[in-house]
Coordinates of C-alpha atoms and ligand atoms in Angstrom, one line a residue:
X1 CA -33.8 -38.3 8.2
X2 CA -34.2 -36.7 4.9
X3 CA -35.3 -33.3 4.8
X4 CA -38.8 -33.1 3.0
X5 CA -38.7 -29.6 1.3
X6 CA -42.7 -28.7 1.0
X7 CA -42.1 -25.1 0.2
X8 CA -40.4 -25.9 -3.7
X9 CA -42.2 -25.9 -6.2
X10 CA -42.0 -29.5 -6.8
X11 CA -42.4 -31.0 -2.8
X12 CA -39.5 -33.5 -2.5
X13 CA -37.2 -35.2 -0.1
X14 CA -34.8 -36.1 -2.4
X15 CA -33.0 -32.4 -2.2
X16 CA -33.9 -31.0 -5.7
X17 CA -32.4 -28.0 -5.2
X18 CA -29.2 -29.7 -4.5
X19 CA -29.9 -30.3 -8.2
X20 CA -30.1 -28.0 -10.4
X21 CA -30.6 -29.9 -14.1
X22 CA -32.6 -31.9 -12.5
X23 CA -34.9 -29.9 -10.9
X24 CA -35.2 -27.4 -14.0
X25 CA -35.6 -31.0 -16.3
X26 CA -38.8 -31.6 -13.4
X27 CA -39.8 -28.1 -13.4
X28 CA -40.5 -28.1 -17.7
X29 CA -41.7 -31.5 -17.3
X30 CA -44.5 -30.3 -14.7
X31 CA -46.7 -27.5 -16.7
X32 CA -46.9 -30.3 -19.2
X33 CA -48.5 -32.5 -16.7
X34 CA -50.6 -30.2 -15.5
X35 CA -52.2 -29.6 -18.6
X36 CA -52.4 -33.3 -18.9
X37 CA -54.2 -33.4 -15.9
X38 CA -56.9 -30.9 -17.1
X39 CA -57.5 -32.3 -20.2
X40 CA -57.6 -36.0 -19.5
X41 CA -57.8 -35.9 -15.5
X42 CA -62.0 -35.6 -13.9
X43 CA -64.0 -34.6 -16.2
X44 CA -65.8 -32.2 -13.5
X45 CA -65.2 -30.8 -10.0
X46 CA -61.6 -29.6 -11.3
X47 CA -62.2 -26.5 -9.4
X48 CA -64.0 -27.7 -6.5
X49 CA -62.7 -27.9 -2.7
X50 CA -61.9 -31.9 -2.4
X51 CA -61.0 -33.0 1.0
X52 CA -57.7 -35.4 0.0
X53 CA -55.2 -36.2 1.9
X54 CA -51.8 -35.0 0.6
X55 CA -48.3 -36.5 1.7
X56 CA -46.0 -34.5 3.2
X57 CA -43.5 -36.4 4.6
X58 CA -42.5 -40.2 4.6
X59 CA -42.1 -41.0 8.1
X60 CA -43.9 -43.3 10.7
X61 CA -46.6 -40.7 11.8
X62 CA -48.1 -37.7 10.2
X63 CA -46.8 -38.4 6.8
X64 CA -50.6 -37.7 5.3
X65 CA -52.3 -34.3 5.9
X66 CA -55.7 -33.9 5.6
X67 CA -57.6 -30.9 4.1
X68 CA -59.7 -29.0 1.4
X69 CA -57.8 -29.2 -1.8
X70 CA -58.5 -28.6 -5.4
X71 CA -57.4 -31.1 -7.4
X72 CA -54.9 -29.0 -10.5
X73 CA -53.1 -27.6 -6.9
X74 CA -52.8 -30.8 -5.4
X75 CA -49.4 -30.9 -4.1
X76 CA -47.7 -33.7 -6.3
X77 CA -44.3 -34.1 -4.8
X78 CA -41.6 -36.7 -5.2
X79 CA -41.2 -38.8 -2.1
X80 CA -39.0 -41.8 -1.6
X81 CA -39.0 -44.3 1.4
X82 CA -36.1 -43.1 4.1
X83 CA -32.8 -45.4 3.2
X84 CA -32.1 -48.8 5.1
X85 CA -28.6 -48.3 6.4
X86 CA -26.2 -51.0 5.1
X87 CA -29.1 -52.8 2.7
X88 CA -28.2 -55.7 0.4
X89 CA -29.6 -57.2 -2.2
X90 CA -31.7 -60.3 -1.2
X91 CA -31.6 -62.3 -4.1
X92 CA -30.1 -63.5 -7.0
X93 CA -26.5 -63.5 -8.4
X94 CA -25.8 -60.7 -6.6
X95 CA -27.3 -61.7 -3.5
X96 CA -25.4 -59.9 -0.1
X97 CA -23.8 -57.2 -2.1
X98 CA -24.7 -53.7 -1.4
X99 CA -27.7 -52.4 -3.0
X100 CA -27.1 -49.8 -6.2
X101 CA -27.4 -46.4 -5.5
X102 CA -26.5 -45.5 -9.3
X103 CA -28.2 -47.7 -12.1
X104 CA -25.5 -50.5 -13.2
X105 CA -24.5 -49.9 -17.0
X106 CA -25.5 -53.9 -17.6
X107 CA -29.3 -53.1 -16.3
X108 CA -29.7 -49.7 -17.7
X109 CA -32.1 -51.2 -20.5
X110 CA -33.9 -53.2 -18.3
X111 CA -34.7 -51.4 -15.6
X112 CA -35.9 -48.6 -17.7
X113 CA -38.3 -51.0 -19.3
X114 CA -39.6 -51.8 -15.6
X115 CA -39.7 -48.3 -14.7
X116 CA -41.9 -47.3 -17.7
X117 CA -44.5 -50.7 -17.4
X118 CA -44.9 -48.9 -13.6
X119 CA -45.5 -45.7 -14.8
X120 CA -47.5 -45.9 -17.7
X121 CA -50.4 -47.8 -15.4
X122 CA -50.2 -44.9 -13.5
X123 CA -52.0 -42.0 -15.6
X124 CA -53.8 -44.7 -17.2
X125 CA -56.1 -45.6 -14.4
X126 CA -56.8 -42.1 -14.3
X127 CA -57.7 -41.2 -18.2
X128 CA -59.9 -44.8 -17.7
X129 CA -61.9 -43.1 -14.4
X130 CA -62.5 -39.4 -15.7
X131 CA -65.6 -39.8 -16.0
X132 CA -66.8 -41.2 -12.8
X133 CA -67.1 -38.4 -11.2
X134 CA -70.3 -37.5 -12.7
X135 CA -72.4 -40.3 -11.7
X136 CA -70.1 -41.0 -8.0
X137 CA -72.8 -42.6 -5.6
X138 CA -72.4 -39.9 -2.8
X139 CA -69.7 -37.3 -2.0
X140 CA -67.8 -39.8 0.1
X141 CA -67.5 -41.7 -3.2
X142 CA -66.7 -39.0 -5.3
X143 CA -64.1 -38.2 -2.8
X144 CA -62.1 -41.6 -2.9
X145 CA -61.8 -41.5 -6.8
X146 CA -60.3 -38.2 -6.5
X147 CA -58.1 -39.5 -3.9
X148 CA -57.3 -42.3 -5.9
X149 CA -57.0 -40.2 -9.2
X150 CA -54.2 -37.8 -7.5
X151 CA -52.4 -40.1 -6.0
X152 CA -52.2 -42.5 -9.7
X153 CA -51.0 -39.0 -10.2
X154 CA -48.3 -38.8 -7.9
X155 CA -47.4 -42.5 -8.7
X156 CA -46.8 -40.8 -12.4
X157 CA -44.5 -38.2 -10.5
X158 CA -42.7 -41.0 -8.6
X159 CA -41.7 -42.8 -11.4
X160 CA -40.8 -40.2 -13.8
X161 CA -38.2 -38.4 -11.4
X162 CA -36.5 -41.8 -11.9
X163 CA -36.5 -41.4 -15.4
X164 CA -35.6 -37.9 -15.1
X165 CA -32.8 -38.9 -12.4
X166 CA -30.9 -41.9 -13.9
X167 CA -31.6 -42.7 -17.0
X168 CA -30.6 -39.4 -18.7
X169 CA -31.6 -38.4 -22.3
X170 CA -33.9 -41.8 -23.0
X171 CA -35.1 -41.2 -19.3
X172 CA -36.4 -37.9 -20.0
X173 CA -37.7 -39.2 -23.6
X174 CA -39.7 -42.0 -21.7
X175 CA -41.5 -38.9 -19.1
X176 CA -42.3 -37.2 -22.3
X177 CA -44.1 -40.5 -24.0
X178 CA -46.2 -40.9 -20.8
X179 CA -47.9 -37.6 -21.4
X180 CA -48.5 -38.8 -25.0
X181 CA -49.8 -42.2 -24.7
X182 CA -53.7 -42.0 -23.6
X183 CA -55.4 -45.1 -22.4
X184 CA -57.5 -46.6 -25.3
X185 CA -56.1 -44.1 -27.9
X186 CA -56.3 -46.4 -31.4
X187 CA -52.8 -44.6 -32.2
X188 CA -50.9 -44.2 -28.7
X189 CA -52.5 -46.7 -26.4
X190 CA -50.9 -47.3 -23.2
X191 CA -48.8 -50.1 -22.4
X192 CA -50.7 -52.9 -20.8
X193 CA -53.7 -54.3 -22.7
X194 CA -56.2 -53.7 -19.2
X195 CA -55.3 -50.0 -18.9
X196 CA -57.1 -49.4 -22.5
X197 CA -60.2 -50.5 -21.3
X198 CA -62.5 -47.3 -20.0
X199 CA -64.1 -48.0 -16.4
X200 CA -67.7 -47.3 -17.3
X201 CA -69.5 -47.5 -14.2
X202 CA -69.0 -47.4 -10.0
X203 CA -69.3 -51.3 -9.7
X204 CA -66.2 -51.6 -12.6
X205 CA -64.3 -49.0 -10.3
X206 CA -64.9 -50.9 -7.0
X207 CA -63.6 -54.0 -9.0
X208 CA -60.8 -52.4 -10.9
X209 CA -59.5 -51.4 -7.5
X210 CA -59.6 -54.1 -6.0
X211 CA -58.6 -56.6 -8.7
X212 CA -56.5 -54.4 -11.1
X213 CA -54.7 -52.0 -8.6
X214 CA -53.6 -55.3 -6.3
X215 CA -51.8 -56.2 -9.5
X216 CA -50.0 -52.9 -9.2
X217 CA -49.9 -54.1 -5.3
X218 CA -47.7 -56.9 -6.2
X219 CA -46.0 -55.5 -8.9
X220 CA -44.7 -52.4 -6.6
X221 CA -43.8 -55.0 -3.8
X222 CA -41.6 -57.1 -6.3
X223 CA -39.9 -53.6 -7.1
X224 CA -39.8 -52.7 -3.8
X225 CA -37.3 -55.8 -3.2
X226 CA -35.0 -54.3 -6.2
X227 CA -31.0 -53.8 -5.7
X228 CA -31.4 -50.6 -7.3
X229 CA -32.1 -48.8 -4.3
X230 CA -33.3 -45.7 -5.4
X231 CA -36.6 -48.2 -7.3
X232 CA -36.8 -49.9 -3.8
X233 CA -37.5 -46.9 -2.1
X234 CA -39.8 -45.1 -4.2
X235 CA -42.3 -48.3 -4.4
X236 CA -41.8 -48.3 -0.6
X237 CA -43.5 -45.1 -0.5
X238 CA -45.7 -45.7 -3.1
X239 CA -47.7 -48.8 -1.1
X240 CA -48.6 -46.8 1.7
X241 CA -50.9 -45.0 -0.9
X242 CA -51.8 -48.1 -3.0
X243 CA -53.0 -49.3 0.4
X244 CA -56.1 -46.7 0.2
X245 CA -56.5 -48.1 -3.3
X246 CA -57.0 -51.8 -1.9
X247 CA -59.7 -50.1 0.4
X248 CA -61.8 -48.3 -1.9
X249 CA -62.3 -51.5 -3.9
X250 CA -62.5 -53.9 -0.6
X251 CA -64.8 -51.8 0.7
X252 CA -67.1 -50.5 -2.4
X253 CA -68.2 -54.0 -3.4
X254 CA -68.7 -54.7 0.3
X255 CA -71.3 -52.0 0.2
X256 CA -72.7 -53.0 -2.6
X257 CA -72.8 -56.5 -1.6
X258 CA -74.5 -55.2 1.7
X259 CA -77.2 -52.9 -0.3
X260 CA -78.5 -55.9 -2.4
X261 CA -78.9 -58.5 0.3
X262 CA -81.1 -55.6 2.4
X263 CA -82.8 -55.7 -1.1
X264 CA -83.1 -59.3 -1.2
X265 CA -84.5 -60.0 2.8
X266 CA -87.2 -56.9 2.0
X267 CA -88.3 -58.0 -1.3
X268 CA -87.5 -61.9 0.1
X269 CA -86.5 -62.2 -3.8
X270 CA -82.7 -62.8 -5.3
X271 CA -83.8 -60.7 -8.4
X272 CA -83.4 -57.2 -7.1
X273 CA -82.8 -55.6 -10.6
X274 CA -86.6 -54.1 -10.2
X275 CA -85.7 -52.7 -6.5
X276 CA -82.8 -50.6 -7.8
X277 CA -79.9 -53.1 -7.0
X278 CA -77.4 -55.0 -8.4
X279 CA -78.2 -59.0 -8.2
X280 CA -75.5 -61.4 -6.8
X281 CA -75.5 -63.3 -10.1
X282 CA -74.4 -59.6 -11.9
X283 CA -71.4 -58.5 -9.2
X284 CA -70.5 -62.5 -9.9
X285 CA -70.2 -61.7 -13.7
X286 CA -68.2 -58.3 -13.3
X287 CA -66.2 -59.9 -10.7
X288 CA -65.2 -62.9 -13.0
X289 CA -64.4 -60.2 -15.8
X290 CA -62.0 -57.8 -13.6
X291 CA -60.1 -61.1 -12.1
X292 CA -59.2 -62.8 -15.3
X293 CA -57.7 -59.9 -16.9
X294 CA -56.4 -59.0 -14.1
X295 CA -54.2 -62.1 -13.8
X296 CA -53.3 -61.9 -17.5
X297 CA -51.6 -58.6 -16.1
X298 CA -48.6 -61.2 -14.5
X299 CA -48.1 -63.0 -17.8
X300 CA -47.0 -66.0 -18.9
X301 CA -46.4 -68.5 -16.9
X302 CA -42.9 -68.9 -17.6
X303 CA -40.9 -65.9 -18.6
X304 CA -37.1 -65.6 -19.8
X305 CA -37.4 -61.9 -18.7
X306 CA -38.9 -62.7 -15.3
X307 CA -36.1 -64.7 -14.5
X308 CA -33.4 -62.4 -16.0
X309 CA -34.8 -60.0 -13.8
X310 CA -34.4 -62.1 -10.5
X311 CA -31.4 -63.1 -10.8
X312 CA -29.9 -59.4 -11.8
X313 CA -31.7 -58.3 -8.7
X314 CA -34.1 -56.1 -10.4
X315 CA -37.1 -57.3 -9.4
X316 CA -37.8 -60.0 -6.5
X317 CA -40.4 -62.3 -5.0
X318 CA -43.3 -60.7 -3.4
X319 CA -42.1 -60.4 0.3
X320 CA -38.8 -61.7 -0.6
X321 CA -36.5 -62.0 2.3
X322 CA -39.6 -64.1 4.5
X323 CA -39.1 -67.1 1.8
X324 CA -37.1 -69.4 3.2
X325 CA -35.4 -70.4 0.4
X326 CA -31.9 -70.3 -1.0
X327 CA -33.4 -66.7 -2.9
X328 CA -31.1 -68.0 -5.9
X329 CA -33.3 -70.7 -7.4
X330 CA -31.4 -72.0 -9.9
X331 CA -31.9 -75.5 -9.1
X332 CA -35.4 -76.1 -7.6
X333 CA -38.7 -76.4 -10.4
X334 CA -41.9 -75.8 -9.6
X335 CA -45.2 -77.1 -11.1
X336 CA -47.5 -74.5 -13.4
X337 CA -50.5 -74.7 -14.8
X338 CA -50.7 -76.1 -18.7
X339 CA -53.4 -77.9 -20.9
X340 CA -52.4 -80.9 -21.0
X341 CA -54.0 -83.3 -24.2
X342 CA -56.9 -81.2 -24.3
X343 CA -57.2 -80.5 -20.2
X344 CA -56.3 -78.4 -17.5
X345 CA -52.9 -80.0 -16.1
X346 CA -49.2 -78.9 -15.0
X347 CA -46.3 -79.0 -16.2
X348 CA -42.9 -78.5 -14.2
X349 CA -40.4 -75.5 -14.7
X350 CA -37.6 -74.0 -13.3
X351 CA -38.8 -72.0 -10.6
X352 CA -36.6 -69.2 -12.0
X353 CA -38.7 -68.8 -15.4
X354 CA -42.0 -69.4 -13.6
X355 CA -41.5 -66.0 -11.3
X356 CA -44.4 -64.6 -13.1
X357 CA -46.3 -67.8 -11.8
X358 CA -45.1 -67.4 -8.4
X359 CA -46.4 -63.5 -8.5
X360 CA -49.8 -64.7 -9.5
X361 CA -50.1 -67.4 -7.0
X362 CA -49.4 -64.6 -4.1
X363 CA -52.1 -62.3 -6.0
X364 CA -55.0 -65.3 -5.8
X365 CA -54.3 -65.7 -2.7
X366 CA -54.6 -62.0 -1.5
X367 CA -57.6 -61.9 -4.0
X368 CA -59.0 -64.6 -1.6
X369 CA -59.4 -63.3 1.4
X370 CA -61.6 -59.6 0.2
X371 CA -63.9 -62.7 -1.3
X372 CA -64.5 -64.4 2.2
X373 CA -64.5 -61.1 3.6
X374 CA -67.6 -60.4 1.2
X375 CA -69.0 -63.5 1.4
X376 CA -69.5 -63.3 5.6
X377 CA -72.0 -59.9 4.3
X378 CA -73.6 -63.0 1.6
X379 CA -74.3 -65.7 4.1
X380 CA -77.3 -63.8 5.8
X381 CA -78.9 -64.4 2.2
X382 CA -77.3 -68.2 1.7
X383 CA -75.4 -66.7 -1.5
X384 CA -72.0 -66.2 -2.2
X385 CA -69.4 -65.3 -5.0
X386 CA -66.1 -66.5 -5.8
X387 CA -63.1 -66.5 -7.7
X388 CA -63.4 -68.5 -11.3
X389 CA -60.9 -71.1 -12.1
X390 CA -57.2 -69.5 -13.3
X391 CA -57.7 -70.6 -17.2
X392 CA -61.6 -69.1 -17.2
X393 CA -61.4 -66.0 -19.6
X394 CA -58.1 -65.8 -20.4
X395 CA -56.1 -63.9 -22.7
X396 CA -52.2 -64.5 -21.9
X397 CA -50.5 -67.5 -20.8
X398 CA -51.2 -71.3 -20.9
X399 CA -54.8 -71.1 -21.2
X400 CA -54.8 -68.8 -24.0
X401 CA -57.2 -69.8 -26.5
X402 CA -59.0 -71.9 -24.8
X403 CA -62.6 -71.9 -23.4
X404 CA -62.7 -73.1 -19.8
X405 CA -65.8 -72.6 -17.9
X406 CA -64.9 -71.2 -14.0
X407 CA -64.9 -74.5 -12.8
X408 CA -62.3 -75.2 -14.9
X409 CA -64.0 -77.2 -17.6
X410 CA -62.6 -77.5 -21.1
X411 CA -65.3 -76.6 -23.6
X412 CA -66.2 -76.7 -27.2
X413 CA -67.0 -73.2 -28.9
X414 CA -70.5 -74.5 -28.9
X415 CA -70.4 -74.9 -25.6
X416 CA -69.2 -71.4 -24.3
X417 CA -71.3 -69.8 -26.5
X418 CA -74.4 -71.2 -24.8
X419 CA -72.8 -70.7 -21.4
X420 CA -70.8 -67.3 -21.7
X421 CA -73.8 -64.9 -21.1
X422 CA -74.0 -66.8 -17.3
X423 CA -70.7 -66.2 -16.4
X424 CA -69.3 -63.2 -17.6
X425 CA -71.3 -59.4 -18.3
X426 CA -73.6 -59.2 -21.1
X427 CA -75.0 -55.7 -22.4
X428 CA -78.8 -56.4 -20.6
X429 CA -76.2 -56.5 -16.9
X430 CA -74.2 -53.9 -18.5
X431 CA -76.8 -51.6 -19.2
X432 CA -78.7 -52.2 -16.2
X433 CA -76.1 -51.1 -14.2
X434 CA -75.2 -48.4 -16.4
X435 CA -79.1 -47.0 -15.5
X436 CA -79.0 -47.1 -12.1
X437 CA -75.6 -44.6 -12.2
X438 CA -76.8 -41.4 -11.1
X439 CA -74.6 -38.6 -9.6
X440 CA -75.9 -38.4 -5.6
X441 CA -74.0 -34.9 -4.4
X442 CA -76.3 -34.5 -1.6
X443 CA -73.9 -34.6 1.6
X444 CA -74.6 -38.0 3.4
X445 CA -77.0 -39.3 0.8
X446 CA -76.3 -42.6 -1.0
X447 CA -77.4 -43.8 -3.9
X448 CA -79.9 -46.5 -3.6
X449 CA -77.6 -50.2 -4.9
X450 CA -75.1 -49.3 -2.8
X451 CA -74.9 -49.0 1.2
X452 CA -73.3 -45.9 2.8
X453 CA -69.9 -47.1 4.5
X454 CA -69.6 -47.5 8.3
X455 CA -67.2 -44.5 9.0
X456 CA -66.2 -41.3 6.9
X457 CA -62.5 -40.1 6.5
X458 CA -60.1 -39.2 8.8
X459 CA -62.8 -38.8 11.7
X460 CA -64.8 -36.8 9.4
X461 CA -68.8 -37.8 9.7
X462 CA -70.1 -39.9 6.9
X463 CA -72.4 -37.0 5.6
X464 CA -69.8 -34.6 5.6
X465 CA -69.3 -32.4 2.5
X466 CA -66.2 -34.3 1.1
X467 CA -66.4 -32.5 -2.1
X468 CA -67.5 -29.0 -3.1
X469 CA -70.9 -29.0 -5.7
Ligands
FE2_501 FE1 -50.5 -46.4 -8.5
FE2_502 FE1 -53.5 -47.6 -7.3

């Protein structure tokens, strides 16, 4: 059992103080994300009591303590999964050879490059949410972004003491640029195209978490199946808190979806714009948004890098060692999507190059089942939402370029032009919802689109006072 040291200045159970450099490197490299953290962190309640949960240790039980916290003294520590004795790598050329516990000299490059990708999302999401805070739906609300927000945080912290760890000079370069990239910055944007959009209202947070952190979901379970153990582990610790994430979005649109079809059966009306809700037809447009770029996150459907990856062992199949497969894949193909003459089609590629495709499949999937979930709370009103086709709205990949309605549809210009403004948000939905964003910080109250959740945190009552005001 590693020894969690809560007392240091920078919490750990990877024995900092066993390391000096390294923990003096850490130690320079955390005022500078403090000060990050106040500038481009919440724009408010930066000095209020927030009742987060902080972790404190990786194992089974009691890992998460629960308390009043402000957020600048939130404990951001550097915790990495407990080591599986005698682990090998499950995959790939190197498949049944002990995992790394030192980065290989061959896969220095590249698995830098994955490490930054990671942690660059990280901060991101936070710089895109600052301003939520202001117009959070209730207290309870308010709390989960800020338990979100710290813990994107500590994903930052995760991701840089790799850097800082293994990757020496260029490492420490790279935890340096993360501070200095800002998410929709025209000069230093950050990495990925999604994280430089802001999130400019609660029903884009409840979808962003839901769609956009299950990337990171997926992409922290593929890294979580790396032969460079040290990666494994860290992402191993990291899911327990993207699990929260998953929640906060499941469970947001769920209220929402629950507040407008008690709008609906009062008003026995689907248009409950004029009742203070959101309409089914508007969630279906922000929904349809988040998903497709979302998926662009995976790629292109085939990728030279994906498969260089796999088969160094750097990065695996999404739950990896329950495939039953030869985990090698150099000789079976697998169909991907394609336009084919002017439709949607497939085409067949090595299984290998399509990893990115295999990812994405996994990600629908799990994308399914929150919209069957949501669409049980739908069915007392005879409505539903649902997933658009794979090619609608996209921006990377196969279907790049094209127009394809959410049925799948190829269409003309003409044709999406007349259609566009029914399937994804257009500034009247965007500005309705923006209106009906008002800050609620009255303990228990909610604000009046979306429904208050079914239990509060950690045992806590619903109307508890979750954040200081
Ligand atoms: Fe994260
Ligand atoms: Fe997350």
């Amino acid at each position: 059992m590693t020894v969690v040291d809560y007392d240091a200045k920078i919490p750990n159970n990877v024995d900092l103080a066993g390391d000096r450099r390294l923990q003096r490197a850490l130690e320079s490299w955390q005022p500078r994300y403090l000060e990050w953290w106040r500038q481009l962190g919440p724009v408010a309640y930066q000095d209020s009591d927030v009742f987060l949960r902080t972790a404190v240790s990786v194992g089974q039980d009691g890992w998460a303590n629960f308390g009043p916290v402000k957020m600048p003294d939130y404990r951001w520590g550097i915790f990495l999964a407990e080591p599986e004795a005698d682990r090998t790598i499950a995959y790939g050329d190197h498949m049944g050879q002990p995992v790394w516990a030192e980065v290989p000299g061959e896969y220095r490059a590249d698995l830098r490059r994955l490490v930054v990708v990671q942690g660059d999302t990280e901060p991101a999401s936070v710089e895109q949410q600052r301003r939520l805070c202001l117009t959070a739906p209730s207290l309870y609300d308010m709390r989960n972004l800020f338990q979100v927000n710290v813990e994107e945080g500590r994903h930052l912290w995760a991701m840089v003491y790799l850097l800082h760890r293994y990757f020496g000079r260029d490492g420490r370069d790279e935890a340096d640029e993360m501070l200095l990239r800002h998410s929709g910055d025209p000069d230093h944007p950050r990495i990925l195209g999604a994280f430089n959009e802001e999130t400019p209202d609660w029903l884009s947070f409840f979808l962003f978490t839901y769609f956009t952190d299950r990337d990171g979901k997926f992409q922290l379970a593929s890294l979580r199946e790396s032969g460079f153990d040290p990666l494994s582990r860290t992402c191993d610790f990291m899911l327990k808190e993207e699990a929260h994430h998953m929640f906060v979005g499941a469970s947001g649109v769920a209220r929402v979806l629950q507040r407008t079809v008690e709008l609906m059966k009062e008003h026995d009306t689907d248009d409950v714009r004029p009742f203070g809700g959101i309409d089914v037809a508007t969630i279906q447009r922000y929904l349809s948004f988040h998903y497709s770029v979302s998926l662009d996150l995976f790629g292109a459907e085939t990728s030279t890098n994906a498969a260089n990856y796999f088969a160094a062992g750097l990065k695996g199949r999404f739950q990896e060692e329950r495939r039953d497969d030869d985990h090698r894949l150099h000789d079976s193909v697998r169909d991907v999507p394609a336009m084919v003459d002017g439709t949607v089609g497939t085409r067949s590629a090595p299984a290998l190059a399509a990893l990115n495709e295999t990812l994405r499949d996994d990600y629908v999937a799990d994308c399914q089942k929150g919209v069957d979930r949501w669409n049980r709370i739908l069915a007392d009103v005879g409505a539903s939402v649902r997933l658009p086709h794979v090619g609608f709205h996209r921006a990377v990949g196969a279907f790049a370029g094209h127009r394809l309605s959410p049925e799948g549809d190829v269409l003309t210009a003409d044709e999406w032009d007349a259609k566009v403004a029914g399937w994804l948000p257009t500034d009247e939905d965007r500005s309705h919802v923006i209106g009906l964003m008002h800050g609620v910080t009255e303990p228990g109250r909610m604000a009046g689109w979306i429904a208050p959740p079914a239990t509060g945190i950690n045992q806590k009552p619903v109307d508890y006072a979750y954040v200081e005001v």
